[in-house]
CSV table of C-alpha atoms in Angstrom, one decimal:
chain,number,residue,atom,x,y,z
A,249,MET,CA,17.5,-16.4,19.0
A,250,VAL,CA,15.7,-19.3,17.5
A,251,ASP,CA,12.0,-18.9,17.3
A,252,LEU,CA,9.8,-22.1,17.5
A,253,GLU,CA,6.5,-20.2,18.2
A,254,VAL,CA,3.8,-21.2,15.7
A,255,LEU,CA,0.8,-22.1,17.8
A,256,GLY,CA,-2.0,-19.5,17.2
A,257,LYS,CA,0.4,-17.0,15.7
A,258,GLU,CA,-0.8,-17.0,12.2
A,259,GLU,CA,-4.4,-16.5,13.3
A,260,ARG,CA,-3.6,-13.7,15.8
A,261,GLN,CA,-1.4,-11.8,13.3
A,262,LYS,CA,-3.3,-12.6,10.1
A,263,GLY,CA,-2.9,-9.8,7.5
A,264,LEU,CA,-0.3,-7.9,9.6
A,265,ASN,CA,3.2,-7.2,8.5
A,266,THR,CA,4.9,-9.0,11.4
A,267,VAL,CA,7.8,-11.5,11.6
A,268,LYS,CA,6.8,-15.2,11.5
A,269,SER,CA,9.8,-17.4,11.5
A,270,HIS,CA,10.2,-20.8,10.1
A,271,HIS,CA,12.9,-22.2,12.5
A,272,SER,CA,12.9,-25.8,13.7
A,273,ILE,CA,14.2,-27.4,16.9
A,274,ASN,CA,17.2,-28.7,15.0
A,275,ASP,CA,18.3,-25.2,14.3
A,276,ILE,CA,19.1,-24.7,18.0
A,277,SER,CA,22.3,-26.9,17.9
A,278,LYS,CA,23.3,-25.2,14.6
A,279,VAL,CA,23.1,-21.8,16.1
A,280,LYS,CA,24.7,-22.9,19.5
A,281,ASN,CA,27.6,-24.5,17.8
A,282,VAL,CA,28.9,-21.3,16.2
A,283,LEU,CA,28.4,-19.0,19.2
A,284,THR,CA,31.5,-17.8,20.9
A,285,LYS,CA,30.2,-15.1,23.3
A,286,SER,CA,26.4,-15.0,23.0
A,287,GLN,CA,23.9,-17.2,24.6
A,288,CYS,CA,21.3,-19.1,22.7
A,289,LEU,CA,17.8,-17.9,23.3
A,290,VAL,CA,14.9,-20.1,22.3
A,291,ARG,CA,11.3,-18.9,22.1
A,292,VAL,CA,9.2,-21.9,22.5
A,293,ASN,CA,5.4,-22.3,21.9
A,294,PRO,CA,2.9,-21.2,24.5
A,295,ILE,CA,2.0,-23.8,27.2
A,296,HIS,CA,0.5,-26.8,25.4
A,297,GLU,CA,0.3,-30.6,25.7
A,298,GLY,CA,3.7,-31.0,24.1
A,299,SER,CA,5.6,-28.3,26.3
A,300,LYS,CA,7.5,-30.8,28.5
A,301,GLU,CA,9.0,-32.6,25.4
A,302,GLU,CA,9.6,-29.4,23.4
A,303,ILE,CA,11.3,-27.7,26.4
A,304,SER,CA,13.4,-30.8,27.2
A,305,GLU,CA,14.5,-31.2,23.6
A,306,ALA,CA,15.4,-27.5,23.3
A,307,ILE,CA,17.6,-27.8,26.3
A,308,VAL,CA,19.2,-30.9,24.9
A,309,GLN,CA,19.9,-29.1,21.6
A,310,GLY,CA,21.8,-26.4,23.5
A,311,ALA,CA,19.4,-23.6,24.6
A,312,ASP,CA,20.8,-21.4,27.3
A,313,ILE,CA,17.6,-19.3,27.6
A,314,LEU,CA,14.0,-20.2,27.1
A,315,MET,CA,11.3,-17.7,26.4
A,316,LEU,CA,7.6,-18.3,27.0
A,317,PRO,CA,5.2,-16.3,24.8
A,318,MET,CA,1.4,-15.6,25.2
A,319,PHE,CA,0.9,-16.7,28.7
A,320,LYS,CA,-2.0,-15.5,30.6
A,321,THR,CA,-1.8,-16.8,34.2
A,322,LYS,CA,0.6,-17.3,37.1
A,323,GLU,CA,0.0,-21.0,36.8
A,324,GLU,CA,1.3,-21.2,33.2
A,325,VAL,CA,4.5,-19.2,34.3
A,326,SER,CA,5.0,-21.6,37.3
A,327,TYR,CA,4.6,-24.6,35.2
A,328,PHE,CA,7.1,-23.2,32.7
A,329,VAL,CA,9.7,-22.6,35.4
A,330,ASP,CA,9.1,-26.1,36.8
A,331,LEU,CA,9.5,-27.7,33.4
A,332,ILE,CA,12.9,-26.0,33.0
A,333,SER,CA,13.9,-26.9,36.4
A,334,GLY,CA,17.2,-24.8,36.5
A,335,ARG,CA,18.4,-26.2,33.2
A,336,ALA,CA,18.3,-22.9,31.4
A,337,LYS,CA,17.4,-19.2,32.2
A,338,VAL,CA,13.7,-18.3,32.2
A,339,TYR,CA,12.6,-15.4,30.1
A,340,LEU,CA,8.9,-14.4,29.7
A,341,LEU,CA,7.3,-12.5,26.7
A,342,LEU,CA,4.6,-10.6,28.4
A,343,GLU,CA,2.1,-9.8,25.6
A,344,THR,CA,-1.4,-10.6,26.6
A,345,THR,CA,-3.9,-8.3,28.3
A,346,GLN,CA,-4.5,-11.1,30.8
A,347,ALA,CA,-0.9,-11.1,31.9
A,348,LEU,CA,-0.9,-7.3,32.0
A,349,THR,CA,-3.9,-7.4,34.3
A,350,ARG,CA,-2.4,-10.2,36.5
A,351,ILE,CA,1.1,-8.9,36.6
A,352,ASP,CA,1.4,-8.6,40.4
A,353,ASP,CA,0.5,-12.3,40.8
A,354,ILE,CA,2.8,-13.4,37.9
A,355,LEU,CA,5.7,-11.6,39.6
A,356,THR,CA,5.4,-13.8,42.7
A,357,VAL,CA,6.7,-16.8,40.8
A,358,ALA,CA,10.3,-17.6,41.8
A,359,GLY,CA,12.8,-18.3,39.1
A,360,ILE,CA,12.0,-15.6,36.4
A,361,ASP,CA,15.3,-14.2,35.0
A,362,ALA,CA,13.8,-11.5,32.7
A,363,ILE,CA,10.6,-10.3,31.1
A,364,HIS,CA,10.4,-8.7,27.7
A,365,ILE,CA,7.2,-6.8,27.0
A,366,GLY,CA,5.9,-7.8,23.5
A,367,LEU,CA,4.3,-4.8,21.8
A,368,ASN,CA,2.8,-6.5,18.7
A,369,ASP,CA,0.4,-9.0,20.4
A,370,LEU,CA,-0.3,-6.6,23.4
A,371,SER,CA,-1.4,-3.8,21.1
A,372,ILE,CA,-3.5,-6.3,19.1
A,373,GLY,CA,-5.1,-7.7,22.3
A,374,LEU,CA,-5.9,-4.1,23.4
A,375,GLY,CA,-7.4,-3.2,20.1
A,376,LEU,CA,-5.0,-0.3,19.4
A,377,ASP,CA,-4.0,1.2,16.1
A,378,PHE,CA,-0.3,1.1,16.4
A,379,LEU,CA,2.1,-1.2,18.4
A,380,TYR,CA,3.8,1.7,20.2
A,381,GLU,CA,0.6,3.0,21.8
A,382,PRO,CA,1.3,1.2,25.1
A,383,VAL,CA,4.6,3.1,25.3
A,384,ILE,CA,2.9,6.5,25.1
A,385,GLY,CA,-0.1,5.5,27.1
A,386,GLY,CA,2.0,4.6,30.2
A,387,LEU,CA,1.4,0.9,30.2
A,388,VAL,CA,5.0,-0.1,29.5
A,389,GLU,CA,6.4,2.2,32.1
A,390,TYR,CA,3.6,0.9,34.6
A,391,MET,CA,4.8,-2.7,33.9
A,392,GLY,CA,8.5,-1.8,34.0
A,393,ARG,CA,8.4,-0.3,37.4
A,394,LYS,CA,6.7,-3.4,38.8
A,395,ILE,CA,9.0,-5.7,37.1
A,396,LYS,CA,12.2,-3.8,38.2
A,397,ALA,CA,10.9,-3.5,41.7
A,398,THR,CA,11.3,-7.4,42.0
A,399,GLY,CA,14.9,-7.3,40.7
A,400,ILE,CA,13.9,-8.9,37.4
A,401,LYS,CA,15.6,-7.6,34.2
A,402,PHE,CA,13.1,-6.1,31.8
A,403,GLY,CA,13.0,-4.7,28.2
A,404,PHE,CA,10.3,-4.0,25.5
A,405,GLY,CA,9.7,-3.8,21.8
A,406,GLY,CA,12.2,-3.4,19.1
A,407,VAL,CA,14.4,-0.5,17.6
A,408,SER,CA,15.4,0.6,14.1
A,409,ARG,CA,18.8,1.8,13.2
A,410,ILE,CA,19.9,4.8,15.2
A,411,GLU,CA,18.7,7.5,12.8
A,412,LEU,CA,15.2,6.5,13.5
A,413,SER,CA,15.5,5.5,17.2
A,414,ARG,CA,17.1,8.1,19.3
A,415,ASN,CA,14.0,9.1,21.2
A,416,LEU,CA,12.9,5.5,21.7
A,417,LEU,CA,16.3,4.5,22.9
A,418,SER,CA,16.1,7.5,25.3
A,419,GLU,CA,12.8,6.2,26.7
A,420,HIS,CA,14.4,2.8,27.2
A,421,TYR,CA,17.1,4.4,29.3
A,422,ARG,CA,14.7,6.5,31.2
A,423,MET,CA,12.6,3.6,32.2
A,424,GLY,CA,15.4,1.3,33.0
A,425,SER,CA,15.0,-1.1,30.2
A,426,GLU,CA,17.8,-3.5,29.6
A,427,MET,CA,16.7,-5.5,26.5
A,428,VAL,CA,15.5,-4.7,23.1
A,429,ILE,CA,15.1,-6.5,19.8
A,430,LEU,CA,16.7,-5.3,16.6
A,431,ASN,CA,14.0,-4.9,13.9
A,432,ARG,CA,14.1,-5.6,10.2
A,433,HIS,CA,15.3,-2.1,9.4
A,434,PHE,CA,18.9,-3.2,10.5
A,435,ARG,CA,18.8,-5.5,7.4
A,436,ASN,CA,16.9,-3.1,5.3
A,437,TYR,CA,14.0,-5.7,5.2
A,438,LYS,CA,16.1,-8.1,3.2
A,439,ASP,CA,15.8,-11.9,3.9
A,440,LYS,CA,18.7,-13.6,2.2
A,441,TYR,CA,22.1,-13.4,3.7
A,442,GLU,CA,23.8,-12.4,0.5
A,443,GLU,CA,21.5,-9.4,0.2
A,444,ILE,CA,21.7,-8.5,4.0
A,445,VAL,CA,25.6,-8.1,3.9
A,446,LEU,CA,25.3,-5.8,0.9
A,447,GLU,CA,22.7,-3.6,2.6
A,448,SER,CA,24.1,-3.2,6.1
A,449,ASN,CA,27.2,-3.5,8.2
A,450,LEU,CA,25.2,-4.9,11.3
A,451,LYS,CA,28.2,-4.7,13.7
A,452,GLU,CA,28.6,-0.9,12.8
A,453,GLU,CA,24.9,-0.2,13.2
A,454,VAL,CA,24.8,-1.9,16.6
A,455,GLU,CA,27.8,0.0,17.8
A,456,LYS,CA,26.2,3.2,16.9
A,457,VAL,CA,23.1,2.2,19.1
A,458,ASP,CA,25.4,1.2,21.9
A,459,CYS,CA,27.3,4.5,21.7
A,460,PHE,CA,24.3,6.6,21.8
A,461,PHE,CA,22.7,4.5,24.6
A,462,SER,CA,25.9,5.0,26.7
A,463,SER,CA,25.8,8.7,26.0
A,464,LEU,CA,22.4,8.9,27.7
A,465,SER,CA,24.1,8.5,31.1
A,466,GLU,CA,25.1,12.2,30.7
A,467,ALA,CA,21.5,13.3,30.0
A,468,SER,CA,19.5,15.1,32.7
A,469,GLU,CA,16.1,14.1,33.8
A,470,VAL,CA,14.7,17.2,31.9
A,471,ASP,CA,16.6,16.1,28.8
A,472,LEU,CA,15.0,12.6,29.0
A,473,LEU,CA,11.5,14.0,29.6
A,474,CYS,CA,11.9,16.3,26.5
A,475,ASN,CA,12.9,13.2,24.5
A,476,LYS,CA,9.8,11.5,25.7
A,477,LEU,CA,7.6,14.2,24.5
A,478,LEU,CA,9.3,14.1,21.1
A,479,LEU,CA,8.7,10.4,21.1
A,480,ASP,CA,5.0,10.9,21.9
A,481,LYS,CA,4.7,13.3,19.1
A,482,GLU,CA,6.4,10.8,16.6
A,483,ILE,CA,4.1,7.9,17.7
A,484,LYS,CA,0.9,10.1,17.6
A,485,ALA,CA,1.9,11.3,14.0
A,486,GLN,CA,2.3,7.6,13.0
A,487,ILE,CA,-1.2,6.7,14.4
A,488,THR,CA,-2.7,9.6,12.4
A,489,ARG,CA,-1.0,8.3,9.2
A,490,ILE,CA,-2.3,4.8,9.9
A,491,LYS,CA,-5.9,6.1,10.5
A,492,SER,CA,-5.7,8.1,7.2
A,493,GLU,CA,-4.7,5.2,5.0
């Protein structure tokens, strides 16, 4: 993934420990040229006056998938689909309260390949204390059911290494989620490549996640609901810690 989103992000997430990338549009071809199996996903900026040029250049550089963040209306999504015009896959990052409220209208737009529910900005917009509150509050499942009913692939949030993510991965499986972001815990919060390879065997850690996720096919509905209750407890404990700081 190449992340070009900068418009409004610093202001929205000011003072928060979130990821803010410094990628450029020229990084797309650098990434694309070394891929052998994966597709190159590019998150562009929210719809703005330069969207047409940005999207066209991203496709020229080799983007296979374009992701639109911070959209609020059906019209923005429709415009995004029209600008891509079949030249790349269309992914949406649903992370505003307006998009949450208007989800039924948004899902009528033809040409959407996948929707990822972004918990950081959604929780900020809802005025919540912790980014995973929409998960235990039922909002993610509510949106996931609507998205899946249209045949569109959906996912949400991110996961840590397997030792911290079993119950969360179980909830992904229970809800039918097909996408997730690997968070900074996979690289032990290191930024330099030389440090990352010393801290983590990424291939091994991802295989652990895949193996556990596959094993959930043998879990009963009761098992999955028990894991949900455990996740709810974990998230509520984290909220309590945040409030006490």
